Coordinates of N, CA and C in Angstrom, one line a residue:
X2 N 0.8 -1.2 0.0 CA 0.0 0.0 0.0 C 0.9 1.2 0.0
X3 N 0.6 2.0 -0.8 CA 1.4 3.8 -0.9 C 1.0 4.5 -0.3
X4 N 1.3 5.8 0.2 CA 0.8 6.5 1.4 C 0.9 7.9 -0.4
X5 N 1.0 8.0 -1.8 CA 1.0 8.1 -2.3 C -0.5 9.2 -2.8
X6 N -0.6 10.2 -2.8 CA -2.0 10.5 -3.2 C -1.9 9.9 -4.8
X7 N -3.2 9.5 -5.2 CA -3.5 8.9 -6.5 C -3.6 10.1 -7.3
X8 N -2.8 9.7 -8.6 CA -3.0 10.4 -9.6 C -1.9 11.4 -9.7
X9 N -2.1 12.6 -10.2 CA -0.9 13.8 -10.1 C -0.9 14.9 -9.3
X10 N 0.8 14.9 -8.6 CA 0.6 15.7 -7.5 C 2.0 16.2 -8.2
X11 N 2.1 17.2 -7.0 CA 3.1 18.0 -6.9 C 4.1 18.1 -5.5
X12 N 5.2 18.6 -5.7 CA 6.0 17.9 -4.8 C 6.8 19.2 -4.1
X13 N 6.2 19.8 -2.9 CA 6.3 21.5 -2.9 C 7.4 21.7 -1.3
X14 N 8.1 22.4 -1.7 CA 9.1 22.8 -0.4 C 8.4 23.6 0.4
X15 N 8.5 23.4 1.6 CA 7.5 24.7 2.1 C 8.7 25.8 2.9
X16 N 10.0 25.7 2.9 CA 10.7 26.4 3.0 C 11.3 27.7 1.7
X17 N 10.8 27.2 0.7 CA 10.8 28.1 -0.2 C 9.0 28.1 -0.7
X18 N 8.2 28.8 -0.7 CA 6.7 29.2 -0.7 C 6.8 29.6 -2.1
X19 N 5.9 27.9 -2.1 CA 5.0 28.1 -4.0 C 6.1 27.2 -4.8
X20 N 7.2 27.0 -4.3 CA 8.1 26.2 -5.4 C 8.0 24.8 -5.3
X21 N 8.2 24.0 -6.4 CA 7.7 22.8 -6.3 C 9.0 22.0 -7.2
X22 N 9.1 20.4 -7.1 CA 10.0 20.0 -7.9 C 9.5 20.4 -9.1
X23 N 10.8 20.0 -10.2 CA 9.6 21.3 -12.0 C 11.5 20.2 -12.6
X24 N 10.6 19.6 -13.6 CA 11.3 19.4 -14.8 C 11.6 20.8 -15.6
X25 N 13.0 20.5 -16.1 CA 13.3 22.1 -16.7 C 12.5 21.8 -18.1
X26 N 12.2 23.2 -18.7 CA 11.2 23.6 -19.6 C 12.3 22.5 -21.4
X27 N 11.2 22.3 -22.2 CA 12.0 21.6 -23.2 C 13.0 21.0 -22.5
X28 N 12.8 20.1 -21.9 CA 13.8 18.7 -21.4 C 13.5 17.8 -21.8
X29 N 14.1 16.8 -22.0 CA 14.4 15.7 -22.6 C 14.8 14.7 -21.7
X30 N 15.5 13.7 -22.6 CA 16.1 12.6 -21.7 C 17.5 13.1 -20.5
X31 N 17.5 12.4 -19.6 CA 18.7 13.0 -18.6 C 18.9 14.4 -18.8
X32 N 17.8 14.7 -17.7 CA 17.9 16.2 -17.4 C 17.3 16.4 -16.0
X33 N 18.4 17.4 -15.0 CA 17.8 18.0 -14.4 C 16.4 18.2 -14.0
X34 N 15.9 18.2 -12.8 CA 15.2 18.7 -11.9 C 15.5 20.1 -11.1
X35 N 14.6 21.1 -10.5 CA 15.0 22.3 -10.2 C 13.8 22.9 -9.6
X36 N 14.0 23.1 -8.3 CA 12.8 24.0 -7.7 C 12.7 25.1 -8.0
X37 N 11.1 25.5 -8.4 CA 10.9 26.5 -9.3 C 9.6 27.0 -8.9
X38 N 8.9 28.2 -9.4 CA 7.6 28.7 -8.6 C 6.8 27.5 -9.2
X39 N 5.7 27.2 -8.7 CA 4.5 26.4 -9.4 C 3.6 27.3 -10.1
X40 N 3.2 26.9 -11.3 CA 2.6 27.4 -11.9 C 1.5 26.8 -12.7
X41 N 1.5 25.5 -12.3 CA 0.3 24.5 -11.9 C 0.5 23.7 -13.3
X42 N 1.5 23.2 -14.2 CA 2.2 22.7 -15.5 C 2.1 21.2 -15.3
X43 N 1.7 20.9 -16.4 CA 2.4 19.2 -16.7 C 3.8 18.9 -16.2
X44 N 4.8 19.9 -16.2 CA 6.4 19.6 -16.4 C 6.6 19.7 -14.3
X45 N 5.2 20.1 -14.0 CA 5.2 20.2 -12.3 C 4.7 18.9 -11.5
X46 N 4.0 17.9 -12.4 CA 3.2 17.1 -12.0 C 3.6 15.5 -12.0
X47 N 3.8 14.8 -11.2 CA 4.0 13.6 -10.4 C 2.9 13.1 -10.3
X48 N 3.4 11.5 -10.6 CA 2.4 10.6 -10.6 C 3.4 8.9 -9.6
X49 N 3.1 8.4 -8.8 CA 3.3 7.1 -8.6 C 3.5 5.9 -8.9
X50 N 4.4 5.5 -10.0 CA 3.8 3.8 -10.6 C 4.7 2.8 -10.2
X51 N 4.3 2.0 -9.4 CA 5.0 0.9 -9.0 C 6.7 1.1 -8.7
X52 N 6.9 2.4 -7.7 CA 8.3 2.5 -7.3 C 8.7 3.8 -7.9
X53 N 8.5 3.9 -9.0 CA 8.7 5.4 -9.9 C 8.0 6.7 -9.5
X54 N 8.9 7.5 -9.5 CA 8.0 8.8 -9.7 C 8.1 9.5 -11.0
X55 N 7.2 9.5 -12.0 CA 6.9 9.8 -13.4 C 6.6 11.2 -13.5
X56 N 7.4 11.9 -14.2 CA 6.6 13.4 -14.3 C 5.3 13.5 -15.6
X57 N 4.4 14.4 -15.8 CA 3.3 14.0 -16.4 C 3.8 14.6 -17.5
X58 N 4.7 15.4 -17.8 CA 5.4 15.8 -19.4 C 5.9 14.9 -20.0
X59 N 6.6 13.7 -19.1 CA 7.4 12.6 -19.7 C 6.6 12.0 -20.4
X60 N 4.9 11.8 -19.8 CA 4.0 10.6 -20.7 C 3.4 11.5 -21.8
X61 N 1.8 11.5 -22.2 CA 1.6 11.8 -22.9 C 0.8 13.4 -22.3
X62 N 0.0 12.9 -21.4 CA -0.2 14.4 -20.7 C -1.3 15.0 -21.2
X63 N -2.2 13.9 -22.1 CA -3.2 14.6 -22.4 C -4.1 13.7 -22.9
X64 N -5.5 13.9 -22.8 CA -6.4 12.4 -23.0 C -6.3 11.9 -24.5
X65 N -5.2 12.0 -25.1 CA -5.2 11.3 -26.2 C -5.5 9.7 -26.2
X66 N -5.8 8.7 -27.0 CA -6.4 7.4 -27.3 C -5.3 6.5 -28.3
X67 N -4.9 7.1 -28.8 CA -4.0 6.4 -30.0 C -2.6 6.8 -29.7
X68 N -1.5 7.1 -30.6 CA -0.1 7.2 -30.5 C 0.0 9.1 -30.1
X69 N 0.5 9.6 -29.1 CA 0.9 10.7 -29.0 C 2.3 11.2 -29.9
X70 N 2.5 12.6 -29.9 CA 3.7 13.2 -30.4 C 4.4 14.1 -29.6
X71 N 6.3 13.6 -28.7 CA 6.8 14.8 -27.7 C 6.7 16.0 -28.9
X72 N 6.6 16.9 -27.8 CA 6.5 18.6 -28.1 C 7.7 18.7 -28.2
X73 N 9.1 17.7 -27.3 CA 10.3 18.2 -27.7 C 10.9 17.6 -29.3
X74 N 10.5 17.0 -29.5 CA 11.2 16.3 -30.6 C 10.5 15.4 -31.8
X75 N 9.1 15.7 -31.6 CA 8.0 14.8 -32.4 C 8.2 13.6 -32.6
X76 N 8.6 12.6 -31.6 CA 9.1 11.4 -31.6 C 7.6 10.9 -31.4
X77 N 6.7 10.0 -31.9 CA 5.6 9.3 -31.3 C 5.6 8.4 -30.5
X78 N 4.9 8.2 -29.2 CA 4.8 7.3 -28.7 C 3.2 7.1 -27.6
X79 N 3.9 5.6 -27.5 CA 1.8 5.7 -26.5 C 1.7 6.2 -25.2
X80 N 0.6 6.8 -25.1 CA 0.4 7.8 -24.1 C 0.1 7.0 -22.7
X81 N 1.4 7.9 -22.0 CA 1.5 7.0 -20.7 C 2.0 6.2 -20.6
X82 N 3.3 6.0 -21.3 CA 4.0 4.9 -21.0 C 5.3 5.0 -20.2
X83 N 5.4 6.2 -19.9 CA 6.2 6.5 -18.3 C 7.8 6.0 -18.5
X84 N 8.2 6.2 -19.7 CA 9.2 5.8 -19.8 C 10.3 6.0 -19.0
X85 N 10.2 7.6 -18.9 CA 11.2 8.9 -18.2 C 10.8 9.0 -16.7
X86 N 11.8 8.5 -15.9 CA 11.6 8.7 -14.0 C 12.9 9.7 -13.6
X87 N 12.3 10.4 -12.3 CA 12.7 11.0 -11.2 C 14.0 10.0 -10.4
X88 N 15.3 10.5 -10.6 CA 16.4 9.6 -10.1 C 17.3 9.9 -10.6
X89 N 18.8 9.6 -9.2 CA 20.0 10.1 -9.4 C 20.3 9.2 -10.3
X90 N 21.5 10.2 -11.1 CA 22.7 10.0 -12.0 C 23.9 8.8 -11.3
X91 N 24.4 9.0 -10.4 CA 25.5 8.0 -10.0 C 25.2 7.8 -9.1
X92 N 25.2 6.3 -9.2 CA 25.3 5.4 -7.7 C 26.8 4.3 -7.3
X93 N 27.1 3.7 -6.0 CA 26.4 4.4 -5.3 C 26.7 5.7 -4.6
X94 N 27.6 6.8 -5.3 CA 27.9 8.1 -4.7 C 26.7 8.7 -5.2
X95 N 25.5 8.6 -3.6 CA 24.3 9.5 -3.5 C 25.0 10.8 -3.3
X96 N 25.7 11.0 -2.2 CA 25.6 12.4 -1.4 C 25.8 13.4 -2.7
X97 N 25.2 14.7 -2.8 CA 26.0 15.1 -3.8 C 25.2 15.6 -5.0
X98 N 24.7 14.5 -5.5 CA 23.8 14.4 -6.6 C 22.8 14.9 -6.8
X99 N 22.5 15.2 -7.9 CA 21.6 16.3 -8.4 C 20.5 15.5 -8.8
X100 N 18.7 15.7 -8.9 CA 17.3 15.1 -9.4 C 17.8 15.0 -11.0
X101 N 17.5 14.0 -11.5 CA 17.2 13.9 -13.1 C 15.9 13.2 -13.3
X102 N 15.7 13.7 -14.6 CA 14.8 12.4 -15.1 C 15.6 11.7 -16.2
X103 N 15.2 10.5 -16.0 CA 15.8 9.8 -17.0 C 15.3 8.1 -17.2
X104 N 16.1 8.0 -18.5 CA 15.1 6.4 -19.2 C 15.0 5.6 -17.5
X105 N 13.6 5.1 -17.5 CA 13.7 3.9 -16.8 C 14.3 2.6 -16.8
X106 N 15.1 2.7 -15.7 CA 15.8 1.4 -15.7 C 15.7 -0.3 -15.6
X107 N 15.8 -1.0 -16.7 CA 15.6 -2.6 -16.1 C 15.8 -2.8 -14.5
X108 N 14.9 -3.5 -14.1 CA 14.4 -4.3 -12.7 C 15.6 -4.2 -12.1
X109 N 16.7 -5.3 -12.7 CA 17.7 -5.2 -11.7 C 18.8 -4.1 -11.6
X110 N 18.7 -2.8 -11.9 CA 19.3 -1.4 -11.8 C 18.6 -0.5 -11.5
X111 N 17.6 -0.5 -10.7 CA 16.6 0.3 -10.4 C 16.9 1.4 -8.9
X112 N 18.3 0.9 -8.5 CA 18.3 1.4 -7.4 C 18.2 3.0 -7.0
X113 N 18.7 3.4 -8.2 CA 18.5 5.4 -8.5 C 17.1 5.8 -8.9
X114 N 16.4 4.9 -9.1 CA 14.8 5.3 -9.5 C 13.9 4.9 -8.4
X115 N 14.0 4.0 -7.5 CA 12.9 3.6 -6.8 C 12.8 4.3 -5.8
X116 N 11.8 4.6 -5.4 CA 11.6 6.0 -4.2 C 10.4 5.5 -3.6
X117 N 10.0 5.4 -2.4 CA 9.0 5.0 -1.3 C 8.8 5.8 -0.2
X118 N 7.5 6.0 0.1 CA 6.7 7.2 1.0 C 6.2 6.2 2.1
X119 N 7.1 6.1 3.0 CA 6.8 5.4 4.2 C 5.4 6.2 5.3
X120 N 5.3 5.4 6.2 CA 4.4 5.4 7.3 C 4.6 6.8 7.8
X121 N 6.1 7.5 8.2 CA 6.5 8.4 9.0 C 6.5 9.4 7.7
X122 N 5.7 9.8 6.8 CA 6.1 10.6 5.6 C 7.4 11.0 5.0
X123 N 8.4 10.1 4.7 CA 9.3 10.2 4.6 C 9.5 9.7 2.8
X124 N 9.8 10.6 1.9 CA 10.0 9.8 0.2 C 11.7 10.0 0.4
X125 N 11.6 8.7 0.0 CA 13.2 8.5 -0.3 C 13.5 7.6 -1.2
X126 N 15.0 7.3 -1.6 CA 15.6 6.2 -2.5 C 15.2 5.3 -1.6
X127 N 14.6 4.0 -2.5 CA 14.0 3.1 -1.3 C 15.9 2.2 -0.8
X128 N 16.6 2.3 -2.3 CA 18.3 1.5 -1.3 C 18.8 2.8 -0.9
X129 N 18.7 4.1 -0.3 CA 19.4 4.8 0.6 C 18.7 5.9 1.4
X130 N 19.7 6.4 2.3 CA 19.0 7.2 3.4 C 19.2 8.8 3.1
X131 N 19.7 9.0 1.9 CA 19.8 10.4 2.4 C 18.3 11.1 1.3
X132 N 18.4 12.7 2.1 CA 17.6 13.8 1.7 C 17.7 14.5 0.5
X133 N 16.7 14.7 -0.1 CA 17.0 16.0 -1.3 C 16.8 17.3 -0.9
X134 N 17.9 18.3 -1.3 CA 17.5 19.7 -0.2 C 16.9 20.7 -1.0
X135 N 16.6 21.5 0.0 CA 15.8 22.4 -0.8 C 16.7 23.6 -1.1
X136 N 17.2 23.4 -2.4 CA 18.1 24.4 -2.7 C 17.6 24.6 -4.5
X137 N 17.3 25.6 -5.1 CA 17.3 25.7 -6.7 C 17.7 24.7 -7.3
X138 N 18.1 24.3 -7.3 CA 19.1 22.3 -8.1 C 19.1 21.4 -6.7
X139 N 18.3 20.9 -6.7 CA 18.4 19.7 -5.5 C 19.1 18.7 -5.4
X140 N 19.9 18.8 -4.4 CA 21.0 17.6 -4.0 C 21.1 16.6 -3.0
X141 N 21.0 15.5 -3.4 CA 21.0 14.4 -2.5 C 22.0 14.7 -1.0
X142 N 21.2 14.8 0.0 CA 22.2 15.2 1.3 C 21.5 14.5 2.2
X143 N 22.6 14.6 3.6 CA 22.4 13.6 4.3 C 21.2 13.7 5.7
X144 N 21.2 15.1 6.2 CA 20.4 15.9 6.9 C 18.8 15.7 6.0
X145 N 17.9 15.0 6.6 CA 16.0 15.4 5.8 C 15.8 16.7 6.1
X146 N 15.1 16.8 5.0 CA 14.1 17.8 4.7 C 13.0 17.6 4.6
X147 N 11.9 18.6 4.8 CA 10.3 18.4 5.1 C 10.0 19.0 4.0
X148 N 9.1 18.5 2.9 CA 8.3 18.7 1.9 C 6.9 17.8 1.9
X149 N 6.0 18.9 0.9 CA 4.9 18.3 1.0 C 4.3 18.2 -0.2
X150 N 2.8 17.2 -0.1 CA 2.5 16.6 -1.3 C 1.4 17.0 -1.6
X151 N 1.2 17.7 -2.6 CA -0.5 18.7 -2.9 C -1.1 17.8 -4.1
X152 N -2.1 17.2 -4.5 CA -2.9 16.7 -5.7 C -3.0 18.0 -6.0
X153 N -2.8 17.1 -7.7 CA -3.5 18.0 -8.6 C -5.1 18.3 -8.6
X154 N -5.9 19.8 -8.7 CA -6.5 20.1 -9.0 C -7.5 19.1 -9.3
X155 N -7.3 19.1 -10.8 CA -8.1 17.9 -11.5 C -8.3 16.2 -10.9
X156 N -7.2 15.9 -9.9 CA -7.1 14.8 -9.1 C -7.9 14.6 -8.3
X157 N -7.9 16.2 -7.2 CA -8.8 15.5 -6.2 C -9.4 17.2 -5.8
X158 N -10.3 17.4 -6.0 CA -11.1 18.6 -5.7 C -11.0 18.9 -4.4
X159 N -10.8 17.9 -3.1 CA -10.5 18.2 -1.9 C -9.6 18.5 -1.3
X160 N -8.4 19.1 -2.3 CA -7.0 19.9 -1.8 C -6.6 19.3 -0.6
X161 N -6.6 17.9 -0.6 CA -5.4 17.1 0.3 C -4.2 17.3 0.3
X162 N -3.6 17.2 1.1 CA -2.4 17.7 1.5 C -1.6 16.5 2.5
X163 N -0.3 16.2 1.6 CA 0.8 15.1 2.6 C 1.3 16.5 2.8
X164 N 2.0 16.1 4.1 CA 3.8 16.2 4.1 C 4.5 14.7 4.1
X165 N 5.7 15.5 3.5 CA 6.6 14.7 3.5 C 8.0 15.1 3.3
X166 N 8.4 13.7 4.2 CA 10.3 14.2 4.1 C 11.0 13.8 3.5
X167 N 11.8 14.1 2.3 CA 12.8 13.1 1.2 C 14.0 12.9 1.7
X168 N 14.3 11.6 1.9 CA 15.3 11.4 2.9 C 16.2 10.4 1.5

């Protein structure tokens, strides 16, 4: 069971007010993450799938039915298929490292992509202990940080609200 709000959320520091994690604008594969104002975007919105956290620009992002087309590069593909996850670059040197998105990894390499929202509100790499901080380029560190978890709008009309600490 996920402690996970369903659907698409957003992933907001409340030490910096209104900034949220934010895929950089026209990104692609292996790129950066960056706390940024929210401004309520596809490229702002998280979703949950079995260990992954998926930004909603990476899939299709829109109720399309058939094959979609990226806005970065008119490559087609089917909508929702979550290719692109939230996860460090080098393991296992966490400390340090910066949020990317990038290709999802086969099962048995998954250790920089899998992230888990325990009991005590804590999202973290489910193989390590440290924090993402809240700094403009977020870096894997060892001290937690308290962030929180707002549904989207269109998710859940009842503006639920996690906290949570990425450890």
């Amino acid at each position: 069971m996920t402690l996970f709000p369903k659907g698409w959320f957003c992933i907001q520091c409340p030490s910096h007010h209104g900034h949220v994690l934010t895929v950089t604008p026209a990104s692609y594969h292996t790129t950066r993450i960056e706390l940024r104002p929210n401004t309520h975007q596809d490229h702002q919105l998280w979703t949950y799938d079995d260990g992954y956290l998926v930004n909603k620009h990476s899939g299709c992002g829109s109720d399309c039915l058939d094959v979609c087309v990226c806005c970065v590069c008119s490559t087609p593909f089917l909508p929702f298929s979550f290719d692109l996850v939230l996860a460090v670059r080098n393991e296992p040197r966490v400390k340090g490292q910066t949020l990317i998105q990038t290709e999802r990894a086969p099962e048995d390499k998954v250790t920089g992509q899998h992230w888990e929202f325990t009991q005590q509100g804590v999202l973290k790499l489910a193989a390590y202990s440290h924090s993402v901080s809240a700094q403009d380029v977020p870096r894997m560190v060892e001290a937690p940080v308290t962030w929180e978890c707002h549904p989207s709008k269109s998710t859940d009309s009842q503006g639920e609200r996690r906290q949570m600490s990425i450890e």
